[in-house]
Structures are given as C-alpha cells and as structure tokens.
JSON list of C-alpha atoms in Angstrom, two decimals:
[
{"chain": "A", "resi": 1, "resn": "UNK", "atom": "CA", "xyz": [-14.01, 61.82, -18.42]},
{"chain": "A", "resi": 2, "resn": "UNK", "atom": "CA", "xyz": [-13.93, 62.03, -22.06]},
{"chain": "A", "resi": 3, "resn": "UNK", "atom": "CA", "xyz": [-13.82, 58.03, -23.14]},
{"chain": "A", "resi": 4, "resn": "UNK", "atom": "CA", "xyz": [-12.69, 59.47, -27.02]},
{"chain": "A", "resi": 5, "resn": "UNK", "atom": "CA", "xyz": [-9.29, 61.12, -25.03]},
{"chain": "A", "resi": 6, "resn": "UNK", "atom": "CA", "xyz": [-6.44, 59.43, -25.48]},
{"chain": "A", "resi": 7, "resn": "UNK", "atom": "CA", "xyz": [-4.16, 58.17, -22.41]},
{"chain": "A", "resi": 8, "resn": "UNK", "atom": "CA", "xyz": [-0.74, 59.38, -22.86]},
{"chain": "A", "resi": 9, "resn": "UNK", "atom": "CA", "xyz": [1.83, 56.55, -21.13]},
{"chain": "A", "resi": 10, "resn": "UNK", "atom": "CA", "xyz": [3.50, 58.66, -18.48]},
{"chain": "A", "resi": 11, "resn": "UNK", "atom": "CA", "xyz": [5.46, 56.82, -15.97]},
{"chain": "A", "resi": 12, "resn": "UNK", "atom": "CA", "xyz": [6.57, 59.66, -13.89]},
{"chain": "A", "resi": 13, "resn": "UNK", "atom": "CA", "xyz": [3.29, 60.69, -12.16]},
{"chain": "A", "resi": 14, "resn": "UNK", "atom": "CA", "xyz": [4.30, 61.42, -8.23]},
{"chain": "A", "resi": 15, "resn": "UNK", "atom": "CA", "xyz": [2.11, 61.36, -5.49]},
{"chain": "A", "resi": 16, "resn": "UNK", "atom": "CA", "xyz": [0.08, 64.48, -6.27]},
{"chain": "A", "resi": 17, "resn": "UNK", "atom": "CA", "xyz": [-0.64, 63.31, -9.85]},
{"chain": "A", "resi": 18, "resn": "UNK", "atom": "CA", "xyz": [-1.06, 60.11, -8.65]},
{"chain": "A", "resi": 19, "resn": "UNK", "atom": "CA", "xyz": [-4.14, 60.78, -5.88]},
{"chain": "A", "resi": 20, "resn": "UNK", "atom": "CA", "xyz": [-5.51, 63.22, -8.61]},
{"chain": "A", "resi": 21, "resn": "UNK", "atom": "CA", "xyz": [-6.04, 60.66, -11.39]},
{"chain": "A", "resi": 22, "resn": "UNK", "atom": "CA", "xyz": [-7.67, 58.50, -8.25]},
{"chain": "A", "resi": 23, "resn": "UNK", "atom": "CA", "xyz": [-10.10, 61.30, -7.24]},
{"chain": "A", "resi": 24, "resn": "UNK", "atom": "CA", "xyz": [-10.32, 61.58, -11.09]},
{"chain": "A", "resi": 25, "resn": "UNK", "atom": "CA", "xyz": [-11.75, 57.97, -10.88]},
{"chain": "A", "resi": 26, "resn": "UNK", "atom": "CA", "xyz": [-13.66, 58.10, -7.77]},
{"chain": "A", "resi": 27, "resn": "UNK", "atom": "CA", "xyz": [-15.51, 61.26, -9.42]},
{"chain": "A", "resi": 28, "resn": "UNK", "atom": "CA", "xyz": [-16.44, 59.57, -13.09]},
{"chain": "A", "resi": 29, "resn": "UNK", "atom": "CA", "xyz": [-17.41, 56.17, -11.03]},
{"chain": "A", "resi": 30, "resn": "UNK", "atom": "CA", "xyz": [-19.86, 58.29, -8.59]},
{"chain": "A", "resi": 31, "resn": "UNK", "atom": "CA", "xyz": [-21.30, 60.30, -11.60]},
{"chain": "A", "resi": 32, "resn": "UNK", "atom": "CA", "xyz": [-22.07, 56.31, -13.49]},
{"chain": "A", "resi": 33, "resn": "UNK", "atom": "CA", "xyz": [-23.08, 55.35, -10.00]},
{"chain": "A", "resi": 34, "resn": "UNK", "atom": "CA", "xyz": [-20.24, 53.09, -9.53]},
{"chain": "A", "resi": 35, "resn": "UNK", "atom": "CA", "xyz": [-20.58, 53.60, -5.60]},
{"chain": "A", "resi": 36, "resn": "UNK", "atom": "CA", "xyz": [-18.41, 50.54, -4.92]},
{"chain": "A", "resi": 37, "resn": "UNK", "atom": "CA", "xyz": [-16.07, 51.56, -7.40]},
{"chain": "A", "resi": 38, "resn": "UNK", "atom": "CA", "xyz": [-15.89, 55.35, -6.05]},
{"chain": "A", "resi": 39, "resn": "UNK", "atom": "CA", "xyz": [-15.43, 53.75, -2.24]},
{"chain": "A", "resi": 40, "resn": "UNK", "atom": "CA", "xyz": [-12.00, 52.38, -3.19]},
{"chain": "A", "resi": 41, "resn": "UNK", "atom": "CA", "xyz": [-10.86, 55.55, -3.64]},
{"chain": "A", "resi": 42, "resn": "UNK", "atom": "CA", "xyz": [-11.98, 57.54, -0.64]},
{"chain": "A", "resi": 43, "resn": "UNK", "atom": "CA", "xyz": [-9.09, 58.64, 1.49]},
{"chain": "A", "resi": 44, "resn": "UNK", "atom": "CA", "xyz": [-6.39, 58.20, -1.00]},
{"chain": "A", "resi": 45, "resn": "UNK", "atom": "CA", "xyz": [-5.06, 61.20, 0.41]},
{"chain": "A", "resi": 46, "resn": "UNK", "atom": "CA", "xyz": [-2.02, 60.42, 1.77]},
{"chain": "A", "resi": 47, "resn": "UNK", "atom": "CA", "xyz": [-2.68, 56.44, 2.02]},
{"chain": "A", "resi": 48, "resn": "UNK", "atom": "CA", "xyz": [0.43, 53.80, 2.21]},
{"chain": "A", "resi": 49, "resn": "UNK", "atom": "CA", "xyz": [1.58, 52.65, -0.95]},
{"chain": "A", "resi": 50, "resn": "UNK", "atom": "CA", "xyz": [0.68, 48.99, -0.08]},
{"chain": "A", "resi": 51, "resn": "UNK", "atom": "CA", "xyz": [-3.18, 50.29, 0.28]},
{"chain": "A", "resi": 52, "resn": "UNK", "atom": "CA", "xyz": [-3.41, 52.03, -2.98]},
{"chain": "A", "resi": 53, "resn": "UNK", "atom": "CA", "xyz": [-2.08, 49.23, -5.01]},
{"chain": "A", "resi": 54, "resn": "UNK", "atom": "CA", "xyz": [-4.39, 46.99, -3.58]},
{"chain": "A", "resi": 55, "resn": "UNK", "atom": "CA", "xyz": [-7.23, 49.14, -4.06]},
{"chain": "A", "resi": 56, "resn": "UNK", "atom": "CA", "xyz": [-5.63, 49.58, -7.97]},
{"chain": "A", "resi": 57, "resn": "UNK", "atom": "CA", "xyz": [-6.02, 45.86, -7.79]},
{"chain": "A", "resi": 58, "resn": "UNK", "atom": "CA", "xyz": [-8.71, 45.19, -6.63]},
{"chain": "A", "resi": 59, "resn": "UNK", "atom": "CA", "xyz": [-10.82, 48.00, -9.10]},
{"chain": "A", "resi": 60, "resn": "UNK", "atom": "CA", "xyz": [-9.23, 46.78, -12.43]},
{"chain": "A", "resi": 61, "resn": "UNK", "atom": "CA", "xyz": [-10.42, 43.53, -11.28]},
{"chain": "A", "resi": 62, "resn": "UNK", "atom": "CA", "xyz": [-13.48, 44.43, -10.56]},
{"chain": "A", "resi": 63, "resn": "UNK", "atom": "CA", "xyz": [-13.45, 46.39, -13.91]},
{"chain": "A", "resi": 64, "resn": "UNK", "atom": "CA", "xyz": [-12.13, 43.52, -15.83]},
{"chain": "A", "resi": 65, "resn": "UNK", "atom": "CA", "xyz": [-15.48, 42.18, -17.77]},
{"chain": "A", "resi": 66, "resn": "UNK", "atom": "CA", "xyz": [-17.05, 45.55, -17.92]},
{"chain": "A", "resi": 67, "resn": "UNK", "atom": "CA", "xyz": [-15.93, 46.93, -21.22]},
{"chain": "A", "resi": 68, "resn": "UNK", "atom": "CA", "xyz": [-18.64, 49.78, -20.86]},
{"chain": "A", "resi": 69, "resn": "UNK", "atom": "CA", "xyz": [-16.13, 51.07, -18.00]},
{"chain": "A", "resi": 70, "resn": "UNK", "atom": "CA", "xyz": [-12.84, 51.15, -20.40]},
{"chain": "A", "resi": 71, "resn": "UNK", "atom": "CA", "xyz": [-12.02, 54.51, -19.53]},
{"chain": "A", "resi": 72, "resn": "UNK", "atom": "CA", "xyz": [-11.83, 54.24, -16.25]},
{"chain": "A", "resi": 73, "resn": "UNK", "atom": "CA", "xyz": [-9.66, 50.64, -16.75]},
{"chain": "A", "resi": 74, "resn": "UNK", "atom": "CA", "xyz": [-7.35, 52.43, -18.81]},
{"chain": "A", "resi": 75, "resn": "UNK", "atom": "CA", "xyz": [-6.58, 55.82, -16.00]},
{"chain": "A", "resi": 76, "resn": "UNK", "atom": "CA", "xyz": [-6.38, 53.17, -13.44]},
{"chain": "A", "resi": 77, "resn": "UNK", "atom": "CA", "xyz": [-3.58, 51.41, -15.37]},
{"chain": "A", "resi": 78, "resn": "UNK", "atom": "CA", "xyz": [-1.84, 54.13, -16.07]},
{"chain": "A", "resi": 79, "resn": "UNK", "atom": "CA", "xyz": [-1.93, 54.94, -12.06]},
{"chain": "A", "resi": 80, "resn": "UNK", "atom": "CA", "xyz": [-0.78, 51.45, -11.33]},
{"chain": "A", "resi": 81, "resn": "UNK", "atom": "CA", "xyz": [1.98, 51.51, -14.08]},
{"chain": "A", "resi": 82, "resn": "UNK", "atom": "CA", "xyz": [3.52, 55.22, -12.01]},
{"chain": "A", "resi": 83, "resn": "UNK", "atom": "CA", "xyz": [2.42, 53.21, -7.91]},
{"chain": "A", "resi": 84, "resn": "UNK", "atom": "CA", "xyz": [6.59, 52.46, -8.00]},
{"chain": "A", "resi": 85, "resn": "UNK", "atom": "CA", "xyz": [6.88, 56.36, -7.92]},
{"chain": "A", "resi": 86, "resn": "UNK", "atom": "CA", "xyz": [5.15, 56.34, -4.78]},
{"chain": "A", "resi": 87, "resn": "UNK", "atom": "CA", "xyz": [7.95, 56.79, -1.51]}
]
C-alpha cells in the first residue's frame, strides 16, 4: 500500500469492496509484521456485521498512537465509514 495514495471518501463500498479493503489491510499489516493487526482480519469472509465493526474498532484503536501505521488508519476508516452498507 502506497502511503503517498490518496483515499478517495466513498461511502458506497458493499460487501465485496468492503472484505477486499480488509484483506487489503490484513496483507500490508503481515508484510510490516503487524501479526496482531493481520489476525483481526482473518475470516472476514462472510463475517456478521457486528464482528467486523468490532474488529474495525478494535484495530483503529490499536492503531491510534502509531502514526508510522497512517495508511492503514486511514483504509480502515474509510471501511468503517461504508460498515452501514453491510446487510
């Protein structure tokens, strides 16, 4: 993940865009060996609403004094800004 890219606010992701900016996530925190990070995010596929904003949650809080790890604050935002979408 390019950290010079610029997020484009899209609130209109559906599932499939949704789980793929997740395994988007889970694949730049496993490359920076963010294995707790990464964990969050296995089995998105498919999981309850209720689980994947919690796991949102719980990683921008986890991200939330790690400024190194903007990027991945800012794609998880935009995820949990389009979780409403979610049926």
């Amino acid at each position: 993940m390019d950290q010079e890219k610029t997020l484009k606010l899209v609130k209109d992701l559906d599932r499939a865009a949704i789980e793929q900016k997740l395994g988007e996530v889970r694949t730049a925190a496993h490359a920076r060996g963010l294995n707790e990070l990464a964990n969050m995010f296995a089995g998105a596929q498919g999981a309850p609403r209720a689980l994947l904003e919690r796991n949102v949650d719980n990683a921008l809080k986890w991200l939330a004094n790690k400024p190194e790890h903007n990027a991945l604050s800012a794609l998880l935002e935009l995820v949990e800004l389009n979780l409403p979408n979610l049926k």
